Coordinates of C-alpha atoms and ligand atoms in Angstrom, one line a residue:
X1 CA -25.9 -1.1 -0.8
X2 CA -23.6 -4.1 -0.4
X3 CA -21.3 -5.2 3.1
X4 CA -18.1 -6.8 1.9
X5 CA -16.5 -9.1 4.8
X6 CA -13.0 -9.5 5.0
X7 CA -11.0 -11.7 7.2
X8 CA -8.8 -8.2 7.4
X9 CA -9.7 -4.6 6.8
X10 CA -6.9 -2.2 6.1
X11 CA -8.2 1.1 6.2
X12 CA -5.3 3.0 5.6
X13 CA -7.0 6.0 8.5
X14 CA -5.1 8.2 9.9
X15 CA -4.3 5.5 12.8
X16 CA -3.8 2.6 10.3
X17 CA -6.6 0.9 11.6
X18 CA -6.9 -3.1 11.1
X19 CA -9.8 -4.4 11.8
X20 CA -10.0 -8.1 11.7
X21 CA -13.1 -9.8 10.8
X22 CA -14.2 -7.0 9.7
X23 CA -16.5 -5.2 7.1
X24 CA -17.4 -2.1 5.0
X25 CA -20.7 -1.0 3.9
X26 CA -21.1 0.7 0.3
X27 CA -22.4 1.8 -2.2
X28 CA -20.4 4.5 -4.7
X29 CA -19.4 6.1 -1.6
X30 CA -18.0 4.0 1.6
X31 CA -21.0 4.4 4.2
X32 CA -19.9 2.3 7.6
X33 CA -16.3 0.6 8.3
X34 CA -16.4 -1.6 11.2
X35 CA -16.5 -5.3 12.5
X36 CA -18.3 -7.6 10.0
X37 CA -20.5 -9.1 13.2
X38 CA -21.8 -6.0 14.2
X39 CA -22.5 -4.6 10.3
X40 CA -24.2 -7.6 9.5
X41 CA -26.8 -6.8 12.0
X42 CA -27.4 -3.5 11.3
X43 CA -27.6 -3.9 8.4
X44 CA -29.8 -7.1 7.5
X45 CA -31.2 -6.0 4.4
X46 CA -27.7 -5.0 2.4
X47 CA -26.2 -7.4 -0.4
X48 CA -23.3 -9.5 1.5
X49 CA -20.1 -10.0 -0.3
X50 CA -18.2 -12.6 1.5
X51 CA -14.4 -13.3 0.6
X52 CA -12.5 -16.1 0.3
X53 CA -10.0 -17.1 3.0
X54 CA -7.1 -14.7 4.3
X55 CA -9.0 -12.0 2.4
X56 CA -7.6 -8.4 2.9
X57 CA -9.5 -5.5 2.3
X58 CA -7.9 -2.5 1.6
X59 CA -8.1 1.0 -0.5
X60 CA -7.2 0.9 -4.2
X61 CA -3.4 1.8 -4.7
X62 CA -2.3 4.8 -5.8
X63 CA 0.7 5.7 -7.9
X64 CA 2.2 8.7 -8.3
X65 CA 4.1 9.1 -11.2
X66 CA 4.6 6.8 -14.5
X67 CA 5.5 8.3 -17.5
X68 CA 2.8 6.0 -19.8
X69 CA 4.5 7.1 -23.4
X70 CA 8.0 5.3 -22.6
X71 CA 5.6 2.2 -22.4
X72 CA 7.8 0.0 -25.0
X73 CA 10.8 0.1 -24.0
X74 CA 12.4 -2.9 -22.5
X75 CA 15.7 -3.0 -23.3
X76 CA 16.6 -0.2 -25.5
X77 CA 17.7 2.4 -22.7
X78 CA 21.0 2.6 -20.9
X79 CA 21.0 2.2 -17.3
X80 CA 23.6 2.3 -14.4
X81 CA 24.4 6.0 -14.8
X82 CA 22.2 9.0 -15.5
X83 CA 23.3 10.9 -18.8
X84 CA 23.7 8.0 -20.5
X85 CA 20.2 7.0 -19.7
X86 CA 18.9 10.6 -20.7
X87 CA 21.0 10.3 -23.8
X88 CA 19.7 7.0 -24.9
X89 CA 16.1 8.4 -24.0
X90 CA 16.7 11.4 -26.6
X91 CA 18.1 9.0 -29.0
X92 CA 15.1 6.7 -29.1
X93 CA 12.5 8.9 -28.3
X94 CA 10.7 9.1 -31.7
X95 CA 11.3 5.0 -31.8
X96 CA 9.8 4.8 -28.2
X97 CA 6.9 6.8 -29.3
X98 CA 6.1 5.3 -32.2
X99 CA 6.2 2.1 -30.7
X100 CA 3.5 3.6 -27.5
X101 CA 0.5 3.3 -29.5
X102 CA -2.8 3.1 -27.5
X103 CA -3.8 0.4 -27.7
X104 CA 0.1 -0.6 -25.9
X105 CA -0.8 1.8 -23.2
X106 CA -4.5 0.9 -22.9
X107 CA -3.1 -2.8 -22.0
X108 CA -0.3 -1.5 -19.2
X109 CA -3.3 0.9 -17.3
X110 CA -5.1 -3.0 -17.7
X111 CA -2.4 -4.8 -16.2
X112 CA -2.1 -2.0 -13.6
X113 CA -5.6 -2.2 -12.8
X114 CA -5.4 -6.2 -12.3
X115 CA -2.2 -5.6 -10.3
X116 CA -4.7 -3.4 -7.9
X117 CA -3.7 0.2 -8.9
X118 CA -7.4 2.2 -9.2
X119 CA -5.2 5.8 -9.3
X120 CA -2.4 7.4 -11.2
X121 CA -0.5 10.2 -11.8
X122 CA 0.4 10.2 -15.6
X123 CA 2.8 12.2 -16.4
X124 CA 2.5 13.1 -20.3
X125 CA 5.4 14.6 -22.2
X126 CA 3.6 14.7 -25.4
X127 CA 0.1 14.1 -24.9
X128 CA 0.0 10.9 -26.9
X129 CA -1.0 9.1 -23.7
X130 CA -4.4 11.7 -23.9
X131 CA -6.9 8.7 -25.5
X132 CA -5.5 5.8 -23.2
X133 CA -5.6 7.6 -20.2
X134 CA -9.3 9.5 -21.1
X135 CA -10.7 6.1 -21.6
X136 CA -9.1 4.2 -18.6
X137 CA -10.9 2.8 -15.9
X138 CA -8.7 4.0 -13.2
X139 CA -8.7 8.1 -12.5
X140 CA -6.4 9.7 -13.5
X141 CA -4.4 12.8 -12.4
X142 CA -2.9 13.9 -16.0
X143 CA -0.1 15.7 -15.2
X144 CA 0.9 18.0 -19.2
X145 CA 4.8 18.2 -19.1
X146 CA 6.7 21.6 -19.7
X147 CA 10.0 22.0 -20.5
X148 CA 12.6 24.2 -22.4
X149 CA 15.7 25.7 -21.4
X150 CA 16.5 28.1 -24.5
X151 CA 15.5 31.1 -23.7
X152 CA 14.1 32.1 -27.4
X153 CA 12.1 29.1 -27.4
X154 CA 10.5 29.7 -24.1
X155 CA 7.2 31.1 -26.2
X156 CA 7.1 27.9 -28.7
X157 CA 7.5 25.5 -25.6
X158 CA 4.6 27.2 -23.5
X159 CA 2.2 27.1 -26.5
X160 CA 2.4 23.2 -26.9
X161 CA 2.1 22.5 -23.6
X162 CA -0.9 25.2 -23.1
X163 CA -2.4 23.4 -26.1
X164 CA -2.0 20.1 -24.7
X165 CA -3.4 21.5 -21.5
X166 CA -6.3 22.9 -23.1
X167 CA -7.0 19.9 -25.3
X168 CA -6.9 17.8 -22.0
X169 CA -9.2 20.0 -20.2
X170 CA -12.0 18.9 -22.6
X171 CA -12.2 15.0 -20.6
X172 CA -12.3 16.6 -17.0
X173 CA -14.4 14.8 -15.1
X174 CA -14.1 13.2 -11.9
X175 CA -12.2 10.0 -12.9
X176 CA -9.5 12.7 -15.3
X177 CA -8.3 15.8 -14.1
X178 CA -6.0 17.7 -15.7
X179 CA -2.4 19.2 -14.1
X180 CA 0.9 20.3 -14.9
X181 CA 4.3 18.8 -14.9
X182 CA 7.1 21.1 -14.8
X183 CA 10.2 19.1 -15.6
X184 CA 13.0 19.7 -13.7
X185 CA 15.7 22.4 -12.7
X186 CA 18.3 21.1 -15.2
X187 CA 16.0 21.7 -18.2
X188 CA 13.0 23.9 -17.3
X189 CA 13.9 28.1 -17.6
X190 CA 12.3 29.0 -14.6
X191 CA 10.4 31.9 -16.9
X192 CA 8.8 29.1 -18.4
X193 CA 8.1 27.6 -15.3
X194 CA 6.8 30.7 -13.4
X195 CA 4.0 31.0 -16.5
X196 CA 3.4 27.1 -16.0
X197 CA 3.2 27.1 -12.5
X198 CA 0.9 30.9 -12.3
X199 CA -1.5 28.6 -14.4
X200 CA -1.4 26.0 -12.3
X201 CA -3.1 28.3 -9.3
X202 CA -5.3 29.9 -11.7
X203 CA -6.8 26.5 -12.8
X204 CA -6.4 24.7 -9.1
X205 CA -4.4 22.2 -10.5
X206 CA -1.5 19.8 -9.0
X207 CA 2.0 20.2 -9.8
X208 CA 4.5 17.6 -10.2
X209 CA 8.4 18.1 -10.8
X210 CA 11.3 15.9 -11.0
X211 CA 14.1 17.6 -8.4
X212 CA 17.4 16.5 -7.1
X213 CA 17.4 13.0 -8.9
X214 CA 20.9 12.5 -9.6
X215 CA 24.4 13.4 -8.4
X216 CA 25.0 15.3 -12.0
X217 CA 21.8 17.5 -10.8
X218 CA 23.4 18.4 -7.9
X219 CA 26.8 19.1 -9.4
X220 CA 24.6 20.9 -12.1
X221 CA 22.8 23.4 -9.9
X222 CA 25.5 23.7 -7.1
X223 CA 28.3 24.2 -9.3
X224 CA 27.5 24.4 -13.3
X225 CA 30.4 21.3 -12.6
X226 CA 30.2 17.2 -13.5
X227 CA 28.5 15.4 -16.2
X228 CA 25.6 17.9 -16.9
X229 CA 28.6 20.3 -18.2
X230 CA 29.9 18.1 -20.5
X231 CA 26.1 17.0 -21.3
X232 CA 25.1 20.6 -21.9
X233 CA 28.1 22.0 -23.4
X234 CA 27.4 20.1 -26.6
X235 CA 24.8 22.8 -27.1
X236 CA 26.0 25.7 -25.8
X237 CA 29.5 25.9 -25.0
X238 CA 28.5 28.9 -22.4
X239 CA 25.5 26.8 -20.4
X240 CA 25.5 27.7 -16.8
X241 CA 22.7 26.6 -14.1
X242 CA 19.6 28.4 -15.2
X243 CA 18.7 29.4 -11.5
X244 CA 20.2 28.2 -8.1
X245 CA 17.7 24.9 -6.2
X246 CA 16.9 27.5 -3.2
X247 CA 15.3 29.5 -6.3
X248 CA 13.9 26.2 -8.1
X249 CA 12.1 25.5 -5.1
X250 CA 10.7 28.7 -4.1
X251 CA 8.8 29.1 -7.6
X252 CA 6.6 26.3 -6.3
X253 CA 5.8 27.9 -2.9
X254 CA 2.2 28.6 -3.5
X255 CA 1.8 25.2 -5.9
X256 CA 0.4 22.0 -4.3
X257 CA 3.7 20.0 -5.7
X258 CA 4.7 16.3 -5.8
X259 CA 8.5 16.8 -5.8
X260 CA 9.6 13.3 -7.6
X261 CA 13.2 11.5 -6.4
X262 CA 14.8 13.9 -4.3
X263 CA 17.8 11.3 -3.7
X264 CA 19.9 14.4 -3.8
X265 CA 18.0 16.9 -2.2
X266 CA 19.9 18.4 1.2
X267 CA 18.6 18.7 4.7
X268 CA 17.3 22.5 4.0
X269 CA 15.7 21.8 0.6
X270 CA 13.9 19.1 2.3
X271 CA 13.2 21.3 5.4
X272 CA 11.5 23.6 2.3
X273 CA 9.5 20.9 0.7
X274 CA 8.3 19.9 4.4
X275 CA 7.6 23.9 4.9
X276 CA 5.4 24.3 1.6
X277 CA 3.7 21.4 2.8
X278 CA 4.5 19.5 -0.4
X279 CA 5.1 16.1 -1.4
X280 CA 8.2 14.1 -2.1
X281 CA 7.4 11.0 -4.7
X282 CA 10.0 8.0 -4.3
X283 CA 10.8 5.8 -7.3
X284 CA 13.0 2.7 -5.5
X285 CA 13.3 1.0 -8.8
X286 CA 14.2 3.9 -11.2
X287 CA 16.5 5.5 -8.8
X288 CA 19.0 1.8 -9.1
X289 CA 18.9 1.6 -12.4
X290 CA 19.6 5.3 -13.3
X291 CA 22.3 4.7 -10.9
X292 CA 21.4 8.0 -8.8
X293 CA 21.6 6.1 -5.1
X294 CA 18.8 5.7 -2.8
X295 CA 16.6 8.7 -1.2
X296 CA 17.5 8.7 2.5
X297 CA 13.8 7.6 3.9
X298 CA 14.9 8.5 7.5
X299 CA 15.7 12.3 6.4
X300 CA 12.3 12.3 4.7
X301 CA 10.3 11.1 7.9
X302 CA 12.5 13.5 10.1
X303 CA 10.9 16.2 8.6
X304 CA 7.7 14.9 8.2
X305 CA 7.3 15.3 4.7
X306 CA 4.1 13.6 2.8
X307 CA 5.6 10.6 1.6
X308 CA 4.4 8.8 -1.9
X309 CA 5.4 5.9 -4.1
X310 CA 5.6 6.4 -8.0
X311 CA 7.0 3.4 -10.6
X312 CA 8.0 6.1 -12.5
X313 CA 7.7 4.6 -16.9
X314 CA 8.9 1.6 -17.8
X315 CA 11.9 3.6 -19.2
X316 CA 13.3 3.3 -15.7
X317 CA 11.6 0.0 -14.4
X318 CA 10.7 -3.2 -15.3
X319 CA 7.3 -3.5 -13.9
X320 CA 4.3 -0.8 -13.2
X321 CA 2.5 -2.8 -10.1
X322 CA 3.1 -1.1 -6.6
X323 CA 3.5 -4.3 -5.0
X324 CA 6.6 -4.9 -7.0
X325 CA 8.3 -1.7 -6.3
X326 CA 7.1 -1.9 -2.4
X327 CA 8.7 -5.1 -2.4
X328 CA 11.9 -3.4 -4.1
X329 CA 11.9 -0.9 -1.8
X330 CA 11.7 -3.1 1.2
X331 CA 15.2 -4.9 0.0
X332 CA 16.7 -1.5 -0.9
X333 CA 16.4 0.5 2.8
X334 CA 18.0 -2.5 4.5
X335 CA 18.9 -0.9 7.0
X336 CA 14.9 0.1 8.2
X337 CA 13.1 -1.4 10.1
X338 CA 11.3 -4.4 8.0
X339 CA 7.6 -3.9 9.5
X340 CA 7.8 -0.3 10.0
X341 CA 8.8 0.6 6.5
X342 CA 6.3 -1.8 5.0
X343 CA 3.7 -0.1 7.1
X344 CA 5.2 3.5 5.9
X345 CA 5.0 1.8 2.3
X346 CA 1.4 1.3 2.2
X347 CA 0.8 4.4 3.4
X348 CA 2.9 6.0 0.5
X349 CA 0.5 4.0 -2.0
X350 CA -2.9 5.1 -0.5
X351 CA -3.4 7.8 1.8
X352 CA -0.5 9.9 1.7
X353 CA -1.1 9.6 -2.5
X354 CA -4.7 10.6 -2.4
X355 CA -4.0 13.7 -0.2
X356 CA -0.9 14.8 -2.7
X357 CA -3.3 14.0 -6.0
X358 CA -5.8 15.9 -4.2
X359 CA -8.1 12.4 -4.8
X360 CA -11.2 12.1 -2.8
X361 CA -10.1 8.1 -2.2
X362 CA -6.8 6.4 -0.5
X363 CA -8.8 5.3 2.7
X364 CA -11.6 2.9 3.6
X365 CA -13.7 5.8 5.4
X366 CA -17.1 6.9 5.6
X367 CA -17.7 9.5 2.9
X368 CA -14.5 9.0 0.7
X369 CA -15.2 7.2 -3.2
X370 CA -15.6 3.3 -2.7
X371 CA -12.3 2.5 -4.8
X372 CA -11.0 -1.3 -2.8
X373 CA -9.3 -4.1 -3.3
X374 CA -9.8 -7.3 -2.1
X375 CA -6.3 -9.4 -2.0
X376 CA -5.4 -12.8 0.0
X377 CA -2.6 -14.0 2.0
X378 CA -1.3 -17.6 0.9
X379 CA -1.8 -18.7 4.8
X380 CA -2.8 -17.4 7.8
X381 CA -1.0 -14.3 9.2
X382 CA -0.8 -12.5 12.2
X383 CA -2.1 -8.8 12.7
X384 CA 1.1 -7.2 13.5
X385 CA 2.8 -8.8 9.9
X386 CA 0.2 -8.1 7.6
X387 CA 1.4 -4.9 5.8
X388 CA 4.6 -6.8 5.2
X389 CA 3.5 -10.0 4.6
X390 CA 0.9 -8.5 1.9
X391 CA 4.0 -6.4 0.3
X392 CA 5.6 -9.7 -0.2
X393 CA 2.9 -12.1 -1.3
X394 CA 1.0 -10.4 -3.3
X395 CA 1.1 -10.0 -7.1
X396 CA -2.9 -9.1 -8.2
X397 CA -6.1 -8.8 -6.9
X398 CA -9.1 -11.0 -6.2
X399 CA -11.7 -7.9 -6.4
X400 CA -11.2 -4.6 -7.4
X401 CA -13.5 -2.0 -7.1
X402 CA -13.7 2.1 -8.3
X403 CA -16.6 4.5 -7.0
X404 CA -18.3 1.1 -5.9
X405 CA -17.9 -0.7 -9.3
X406 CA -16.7 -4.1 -9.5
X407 CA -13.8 -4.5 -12.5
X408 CA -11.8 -6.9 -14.1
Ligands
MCF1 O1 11.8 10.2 -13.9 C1 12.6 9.7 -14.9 C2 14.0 10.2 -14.8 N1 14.0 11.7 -14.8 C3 13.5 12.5 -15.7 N2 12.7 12.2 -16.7 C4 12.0 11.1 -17.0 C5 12.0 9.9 -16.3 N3 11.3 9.0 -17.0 C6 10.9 9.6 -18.1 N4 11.3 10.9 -18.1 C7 11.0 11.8 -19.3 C8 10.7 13.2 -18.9 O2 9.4 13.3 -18.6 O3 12.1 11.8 -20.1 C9 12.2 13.0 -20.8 C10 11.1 13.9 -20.2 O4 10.0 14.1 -21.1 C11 13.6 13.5 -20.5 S1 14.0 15.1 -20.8 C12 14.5 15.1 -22.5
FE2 FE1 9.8 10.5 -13.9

C-alpha cells in the first residue's frame, strides 16, 4: 500500500474534483482519495510517496484513436485538402509500412508513455501493429479495421479482417482487448459492415468509425457530388453513395461506437450519436492539416454527446502526446472559453475516454485500476487555472504509473 502526496489532485470525478494538498492511497487498485493530512493519519503504516514541488496528480491519459502503422511518415503525405491526402496515403502505403517496423512503433507507444499516455485506442489497418501493441506497457483497446466497398470482394475483405480478429483475440488480457474498426461510410459496403458490426455484439467489443470527416464526405453521401466523384470515378465510372449517413448511422445503433471527426456531421446526425449514447472522437491536429475545418465543440456539448480526444497517426499529425494536441486544440476553438475548454479537454483525455473504451481507469476513484501520473507546474498556480495552465506547460511526466506500477 503506498500514499502519494501531491500539492494537487486531479481526479477527473464526475465533479472534477481538485483537491489541493492532497493524496491517494494504492495499491493495484486506488483505495482512498482525499486530503494528504487526513490520509497520512489513517493511514501511518502505508509507504509515503512525496512529490516534488507544484506536483499534479492526475489519471493516466487516454487516447482515442492513433493509427500506429503510419508511424514513419513525416513528410511524405500531402496535406491541406483531403483526397490528396488519401491519394498520397494509397500511394505510399506499402513504403509507409515497410518503413513501421516494430521496433519503430515499440519506440512511439515509449515516447507516448513518457509523454503520460497509459491508454490507447489503436486502430490497426493491417495488423502489423499486433507485436508492438501486445507487448506495450500501456492497455490497449485494438481496434481490427474493415473496409471494402466492391461488392464481390465483400467475402475476401471480411475474411482478413476476421483473421486479424481472431489472431488478436489470442493476447486478450486485461491490459489488450481486442475490437473492431469499421472504416467509414465512403469506403465500407454497409453488408460488410452489418457482418462486422453483428460480431462486434456477439464478442462485446467496441466499435470505432471514422464519420463525416471532410466536406468531400458530405458531398459524397449527400449528393454522390464533389471530389469523392471524381476520386471514385477512376474506378468505377458508375460509383454512387453506397448508403445514405441516416442509414450509416443506424447500423451502429446497438454498437458501443466512438464516432471519429464528425467536423461534418449535421445537427440530427449528432442528435443520433447523442441518442445511441455513443461517442464522438476529436482529432484538432488531423482535422487542419487534412484541411476538413474544425468540429463545432459547442454543437457537440449542446447535445451532450461523450466527448474524447484522439491524435489520430502520425499520417495526420506531427506529434502523438495529448498535451500537444490539447494545447492545439485550445488555439484552434478561439472562440471558447479558454478555462472552460481546457477543463472540457482533460475530461476528453481521461474520463470521458475510459467510459467510451469501456476501460476500468480515467479517474482517481476508489475501486478503479491505479493508472496516474504525476506532472509539475513550472511555478505556483492558482486552483481555478490549473487544467489550463497544465495543458500548456506540460510536455512529460515526473511518475507514471499503470495498475499501481511505477514505469519509465
Ligand atoms: O483518420 C485519418 C483520416 N481519415 C481516414 N483514415 C485514416 C486516417 N489516418 C489513417 N487512416 C487510414 C485508415 O485507417 O488510412 C487508410 C485506412 O486504413 C485510408 S483508406 C485507404
Ligand atoms: Fe483515423
Amino acid at each position: 500500500m503506498t500514499l502519494i502526496t501531491a500539492d494537487f489532485v486531479l481526479t477527473c470525478n464526475e465533479q472534477f474534483e481538485i483537491i489541493e494538498e492532497g493524496a491517494v492511497l494504492f495499491d493495484t487498485q486506488i483505495l482512498e482519495v482525499g486530503k494528504a493530512s487526513i490520509l497520512k493519519e489513517k493511514h501511518p503504516t502505508a509507504t509515503l510517496l512525496q512529490t516534488p514541488k507544484n506536483s499534479v496528480l492526475l489519471p493516466g491519459l487516454i487516447n482515442s484513436h492513433v493509427h500506429l502503422e503510419f508511424s514513419a511518415n513525416q513528410s511524405m503525405l500531402r496535406y491541406g485538402d483531403f483526397i490528396p491526402w488519401l491519394q498520397s496515403i494509397i500511394a505510399h502505403r506499402d513504403e509507409l509500412s515497410a518503413l513501421a517496423t516494430t521496433e519503430l512503433m515499440t519506440c512511439k507507444l515509449h515516447e507516448m508513455l513518457k509523454s503520460g499516455t497509459t491508454s490507447l485506442g489503436a486502430i490497426s489497418s493491417f495488423g502489423a501493429d499486433l507485436e508492438a501493441c501486445v507487448n506495450a506497457p500501456q492497455r490497449v483497446v485494438y481496434f481490427n479495421e474493415v473496409l471494402g466497398s466492391v461488392p464481390s470482394a465483400v467475402d475476401v475483405m471480411y475474411s482478413d479482417f476476421r483473421g486479424r480478429l481472431e489472431a488478436s483475440k489470442e493476447f486478450t488480457c486485461k491490459h489488450f482487448i481486442p475490437a473492431i474498426s469499421v472504416h467509414s461510410p465512403y469506403s465500407t459496403h454497409p453488408i460488410l459492415a452489418k457482418k462486422a458490426l453483428q460480431l462486434a455484439l456477439d464478442e462485446g467489443c467496441v466499435v470505432s468509425t471514422h464519420f463525416m470527416e471532410s466536406p468531400a464526405e458530405r458531398a459524397w453521401m449527400d449528393e454522390g457530388s464533389g471530389d469523392f466523384q471524381s476520386f471514385f470515378s477512376a474506378f468505377n465510372p458508375h460509383a454512387k453513395p453506397m448508403c445514405t449517413s441516416v442509414e450509416y448511422l443506424a447500423l451502429f445503433e446497438k454498437n458501443a461506437t466512438l464516432f471519429t471527426h464528425g467536423v461534418h456531421a449535421n445537427q440530427a446526425e449528432l442528435h443520433t450519436i447523442a441518442e445511441q449514447n455513443a461517442t464522438l472522437t476529436h482529432c484538432p491536429v488531423s482535422n487542419r492539416l487534412l484541411g476538413v475545418g474544425a468540429l463545432d465543440v459547442e454543437a457537440v456539448e449542446n447535445e451532450n454527446i461523450n466527448l474524447t480526444l484522439g491524435t489520430d497517426g502520425l499520417s495526420s499529425n506531427i506529434s502523438l502526446s495529448l498535451w500537444d494536441e490539447m494545447r492545439s486544440s485550445l488555439m484552434m476553438h478561439s472562440d471558447k472559453a479558454l478555462n472552460t475548454l481546457a477543463k472540457t479537454l482533460l475530461q476528453s483525455v481521461t474520463c470521458n475516454a475510459a467510459h467510451a473504451l469501456k476501460l476500468p481507469c480515467g479517474a482517481l476513484k476508489e475501486g478503479l485500476a491505479s493508472d496516474m501520473i504525476v506532472v509539475t507546474l513550472p511555478q505556483e498556480c492558482a486552483i481555478e487555472t490549473l487544467p489550463l495552465q497544465l495543458i500548456l506547460h506540460t510536455h512529460h511526466t515526473h511518475l507514471t504509473f499503470i495498475d499501481g506500477e511505477e514505469l519509465c
